[in-house]
PDB file of C-alpha atoms in Angstrom:
ATOM      1  CA  MET J   1      41.772  83.747-148.755  1.00  0.00           C
ATOM      2  CA  PHE J   2      44.019  81.568-146.930  1.00  0.00           C
ATOM      3  CA  LYS J   3      46.184  82.744-143.912  1.00  0.00           C
ATOM      4  CA  VAL J   4      50.038  82.706-144.839  1.00  0.00           C
ATOM      5  CA  GLN J   5      52.005  82.201-141.827  1.00  0.00           C
ATOM      6  CA  PRO J   6      54.583  84.954-141.208  1.00  0.00           C
ATOM      7  CA  PRO J   7      58.143  84.005-141.205  1.00  0.00           C
ATOM      8  CA  GLN J   8      59.212  82.340-137.813  1.00  0.00           C
ATOM      9  CA  LEU J   9      61.674  85.334-136.786  1.00  0.00           C
ATOM     10  CA  LEU J  10      58.834  87.786-137.550  1.00  0.00           C
ATOM     11  CA  ARG J  11      56.264  86.003-135.273  1.00  0.00           C
ATOM     12  CA  TYR J  12      58.668  85.947-132.394  1.00  0.00           C
ATOM     13  CA  SER J  13      59.855  89.467-132.906  1.00  0.00           C
ATOM     14  CA  VAL J  14      56.180  90.464-132.656  1.00  0.00           C
ATOM     15  CA  SER J  15      55.889  88.451-129.496  1.00  0.00           C
ATOM     16  CA  VAL J  16      58.828  90.340-127.899  1.00  0.00           C
ATOM     17  CA  PHE J  17      57.778  93.719-129.131  1.00  0.00           C
ATOM     18  CA  SER J  18      54.199  93.299-127.881  1.00  0.00           C
ATOM     19  CA  VAL J  19      55.464  92.386-124.404  1.00  0.00           C
ATOM     20  CA  LEU J  20      57.936  95.214-124.303  1.00  0.00           C
ATOM     21  CA  LEU J  21      55.214  97.696-125.534  1.00  0.00           C
ATOM     22  CA  ALA J  22      52.965  96.444-122.573  1.00  0.00           C
ATOM     23  CA  LEU J  23      55.950  96.659-120.363  1.00  0.00           C
ATOM     24  CA  LEU J  24      56.561 100.394-121.321  1.00  0.00           C
ATOM     25  CA  LEU J  25      52.756 101.247-121.042  1.00  0.00           C
ATOM     26  CA  GLY J  26      52.819  99.463-117.657  1.00  0.00           C
ATOM     27  CA  LEU J  27      55.897 101.517-116.205  1.00  0.00           C
ATOM     28  CA  LEU J  28      54.340 104.892-117.629  1.00  0.00           C
ATOM     29  CA  LEU J  29      50.761 104.309-116.532  1.00  0.00           C
ATOM     30  CA  GLY J  30      51.341 102.075-113.652  1.00  0.00           C
ATOM     31  CA  SER J  31      50.574 104.564-110.938  1.00  0.00           C
ATOM     32  CA  GLN J  32      47.326 105.114-112.274  1.00  0.00           C
ATOM     33  CA  LEU J  33      46.587 101.635-113.482  1.00  0.00           C
ATOM     34  CA  LYS J  34      47.566  99.697-110.013  1.00  0.00           C
ATOM     35  CA  GLN J  35      46.579  96.186-110.338  1.00  0.00           C
ATOM     36  CA  GLU J  36      45.158  96.430-114.166  1.00  0.00           C
ATOM     37  CA  VAL J  37      48.901  96.232-115.468  1.00  0.00           C
ATOM     38  CA  SER J  38      48.294  92.724-116.169  1.00  0.00           C
ATOM     39  CA  LEU J  39      45.530  93.494-118.617  1.00  0.00           C
ATOM     40  CA  LEU J  40      48.397  95.125-121.018  1.00  0.00           C
ATOM     41  CA  PHE J  41      50.081  91.965-120.839  1.00  0.00           C
ATOM     42  CA  PHE J  42      46.946  89.946-121.587  1.00  0.00           C
ATOM     43  CA  ALA J  43      46.723  92.212-124.711  1.00  0.00           C
ATOM     44  CA  ALA J  44      50.387  91.377-125.560  1.00  0.00           C
ATOM     45  CA  VAL J  45      49.620  87.623-125.418  1.00  0.00           C
ATOM     46  CA  VAL J  46      46.285  87.855-127.381  1.00  0.00           C
ATOM     47  CA  PHE J  47      48.008  90.033-130.186  1.00  0.00           C
ATOM     48  CA  SER J  48      50.926  87.625-130.196  1.00  0.00           C
ATOM     49  CA  SER J  49      48.838  84.518-130.693  1.00  0.00           C
ATOM     50  CA  TRP J  50      46.675  86.048-133.237  1.00  0.00           C
ATOM     51  CA  TYR J  51      49.624  87.100-135.484  1.00  0.00           C
ATOM     52  CA  GLY J  52      52.026  84.468-135.035  1.00  0.00           C
ATOM     53  CA  GLY J  53      50.118  81.298-133.629  1.00  0.00           C
ATOM     54  CA  LEU J  54      50.136  79.314-130.604  1.00  0.00           C
ATOM     55  CA  ALA J  55      53.930  79.202-130.355  1.00  0.00           C
ATOM     56  CA  SER J  56      54.117  82.944-130.651  1.00  0.00           C
ATOM     57  CA  GLY J  57      51.618  83.344-127.763  1.00  0.00           C
ATOM     58  CA  LEU J  58      53.364  80.976-125.630  1.00  0.00           C
ATOM     59  CA  VAL J  59      56.593  83.062-126.052  1.00  0.00           C
ATOM     60  CA  SER J  60      54.765  86.066-125.136  1.00  0.00           C
ATOM     61  CA  THR J  61      53.150  84.237-122.109  1.00  0.00           C
ATOM     62  CA  VAL J  62      56.532  83.466-120.839  1.00  0.00           C
ATOM     63  CA  LEU J  63      58.052  86.716-121.458  1.00  0.00           C
ATOM     64  CA  THR J  64      55.115  88.289-119.827  1.00  0.00           C
ATOM     65  CA  ILE J  65      55.441  86.226-116.634  1.00  0.00           C
ATOM     66  CA  LEU J  66      59.169  86.970-116.367  1.00  0.00           C
ATOM     67  CA  VAL J  67      58.686  90.940-116.998  1.00  0.00           C
ATOM     68  CA  ASN J  68      55.778  91.139-114.681  1.00  0.00           C
ATOM     69  CA  ASP J  69      57.351  89.160-112.064  1.00  0.00           C
ATOM     70  CA  TYR J  70      60.536  91.454-112.205  1.00  0.00           C
ATOM     71  CA  PHE J  71      59.009  94.760-112.617  1.00  0.00           C
ATOM     72  CA  PHE J  72      55.824  94.715-110.943  1.00  0.00           C
ATOM     73  CA  THR J  73      55.884  91.944-108.126  1.00  0.00           C
ATOM     74  CA  GLU J  74      57.439  92.456-104.760  1.00  0.00           C
ATOM     75  CA  PRO J  75      60.377  91.661-104.040  1.00  0.00           C
ATOM     76  CA  PHE J  76      61.386  93.235-107.366  1.00  0.00           C
ATOM     77  CA  ASP J  77      63.421  90.393-108.373  1.00  0.00           C
ATOM     78  CA  LEU J  78      63.257  87.705-111.168  1.00  0.00           C
ATOM     79  CA  LEU J  79      61.294  84.619-110.214  1.00  0.00           C
ATOM     80  CA  ALA J  80      61.317  85.707-106.461  1.00  0.00           C
ATOM     81  CA  ILE J  81      57.577  85.201-105.932  1.00  0.00           C
ATOM     82  CA  ALA J  82      57.207  86.044-102.125  1.00  0.00           C
ATOM     83  CA  SER J  83      53.556  85.667-101.498  1.00  0.00           C
ATOM     84  CA  ARG J  84      50.845  82.982-101.897  1.00  0.00           C
ATOM     85  CA  ALA J  85      48.597  85.368-103.549  1.00  0.00           C
ATOM     86  CA  ASP J  86      51.310  86.282-106.014  1.00  0.00           C
ATOM     87  CA  ARG J  87      51.808  82.514-106.935  1.00  0.00           C
ATOM     88  CA  LEU J  88      47.998  82.027-107.434  1.00  0.00           C
ATOM     89  CA  GLU J  89      47.876  85.257-109.611  1.00  0.00           C
ATOM     90  CA  LEU J  90      50.849  83.721-111.672  1.00  0.00           C
ATOM     91  CA  ILE J  91      48.886  80.355-112.061  1.00  0.00           C
ATOM     92  CA  VAL J  92      45.788  82.127-113.092  1.00  0.00           C
ATOM     93  CA  PHE J  93      47.350  84.581-115.549  1.00  0.00           C
ATOM     94  CA  SER J  94      49.319  81.578-117.105  1.00  0.00           C
ATOM     95  CA  SER J  95      46.229  79.563-117.501  1.00  0.00           C
ATOM     96  CA  VAL J  96      44.197  82.247-118.733  1.00  0.00           C
ATOM     97  CA  ALA J  97      47.014  83.230-121.346  1.00  0.00           C
ATOM     98  CA  LEU J  98      47.356  79.552-122.451  1.00  0.00           C
ATOM     99  CA  LEU J  99      43.555  79.316-122.957  1.00  0.00           C
ATOM    100  CA  MET J 100      43.394  82.489-124.766  1.00  0.00           C
ATOM    101  CA  SER J 101      46.163  81.510-127.190  1.00  0.00           C
ATOM    102  CA  SER J 102      44.512  78.038-127.950  1.00  0.00           C
ATOM    103  CA  LEU J 103      41.115  79.566-128.446  1.00  0.00           C
ATOM    104  CA  ASN J 104      42.620  82.113-130.864  1.00  0.00           C
ATOM    105  CA  VAL J 105      44.415  79.441-132.805  1.00  0.00           C
ATOM    106  CA  GLU J 106      41.216  77.439-132.879  1.00  0.00           C
ATOM    107  CA  GLN J 107      39.463  80.208-134.278  1.00  0.00           C
ATOM    108  CA  GLN J 108      41.667  80.809-136.960  1.00  0.00           C
ATOM    109  CA  THR J 109      41.745  77.139-137.881  1.00  0.00           C
ATOM    110  CA  ALA J 110      38.035  76.866-137.908  1.00  0.00           C
ATOM    111  CA  ARG J 111      37.939  79.998-140.305  1.00  0.00           C
ATOM    112  CA  GLU J 112      40.679  78.335-142.597  1.00  0.00           C
ATOM    113  CA  ARG J 113      38.442  75.178-142.804  1.00  0.00           C
ATOM    114  CA  THR J 114      35.368  77.114-143.694  1.00  0.00           C
ATOM    115  CA  GLU J 115      37.193  79.027-146.353  1.00  0.00           C
ATOM    116  CA  LEU J 116      38.573  75.824-147.749  1.00  0.00           C
ATOM    117  CA  LYS J 117      34.957  74.137-147.671  1.00  0.00           C
ATOM    118  CA  GLN J 118      33.683  77.192-149.707  1.00  0.00           C
ATOM    119  CA  VAL J 119      36.516  76.958-152.269  1.00  0.00           C
ATOM    120  CA  GLU J 120      35.874  73.144-152.671  1.00  0.00           C
ATOM    121  CA  LYS J 121      32.202  73.862-153.251  1.00  0.00           C
ATOM    122  CA  ILE J 122      33.038  76.464-155.814  1.00  0.00           C
ATOM    123  CA  LEU J 123      35.485  74.141-157.504  1.00  0.00           C
ATOM    124  CA  ALA J 124      33.064  71.050-157.473  1.00  0.00           C
TER     125      ALA J 124
END
């Protein structure tokens, strides 16, 4: 009926695990996916925010930015964003990931409110 939040350590562990899974898939399939590797990271952010809430989604977003920058953006170095296109891609990814996390949390909150109203009607 009501969603019970998983323990905080588990929520953040899921964030880390989902980003690592996206990284492994990106490294394994990177030559075939080319630019679509970021879709794997979007999936990691969506899953993390669905499972653990907004904070978990934000953790996975930050981890994704760092991992994507280090492994998939030339020069292959942490936070060495060379081109203007790479900076723009980082801004767009961050914005969309934040929006997806926020919408996911809002959807869960609306669902919980609906369930609470149904319970109140039954008890009234």
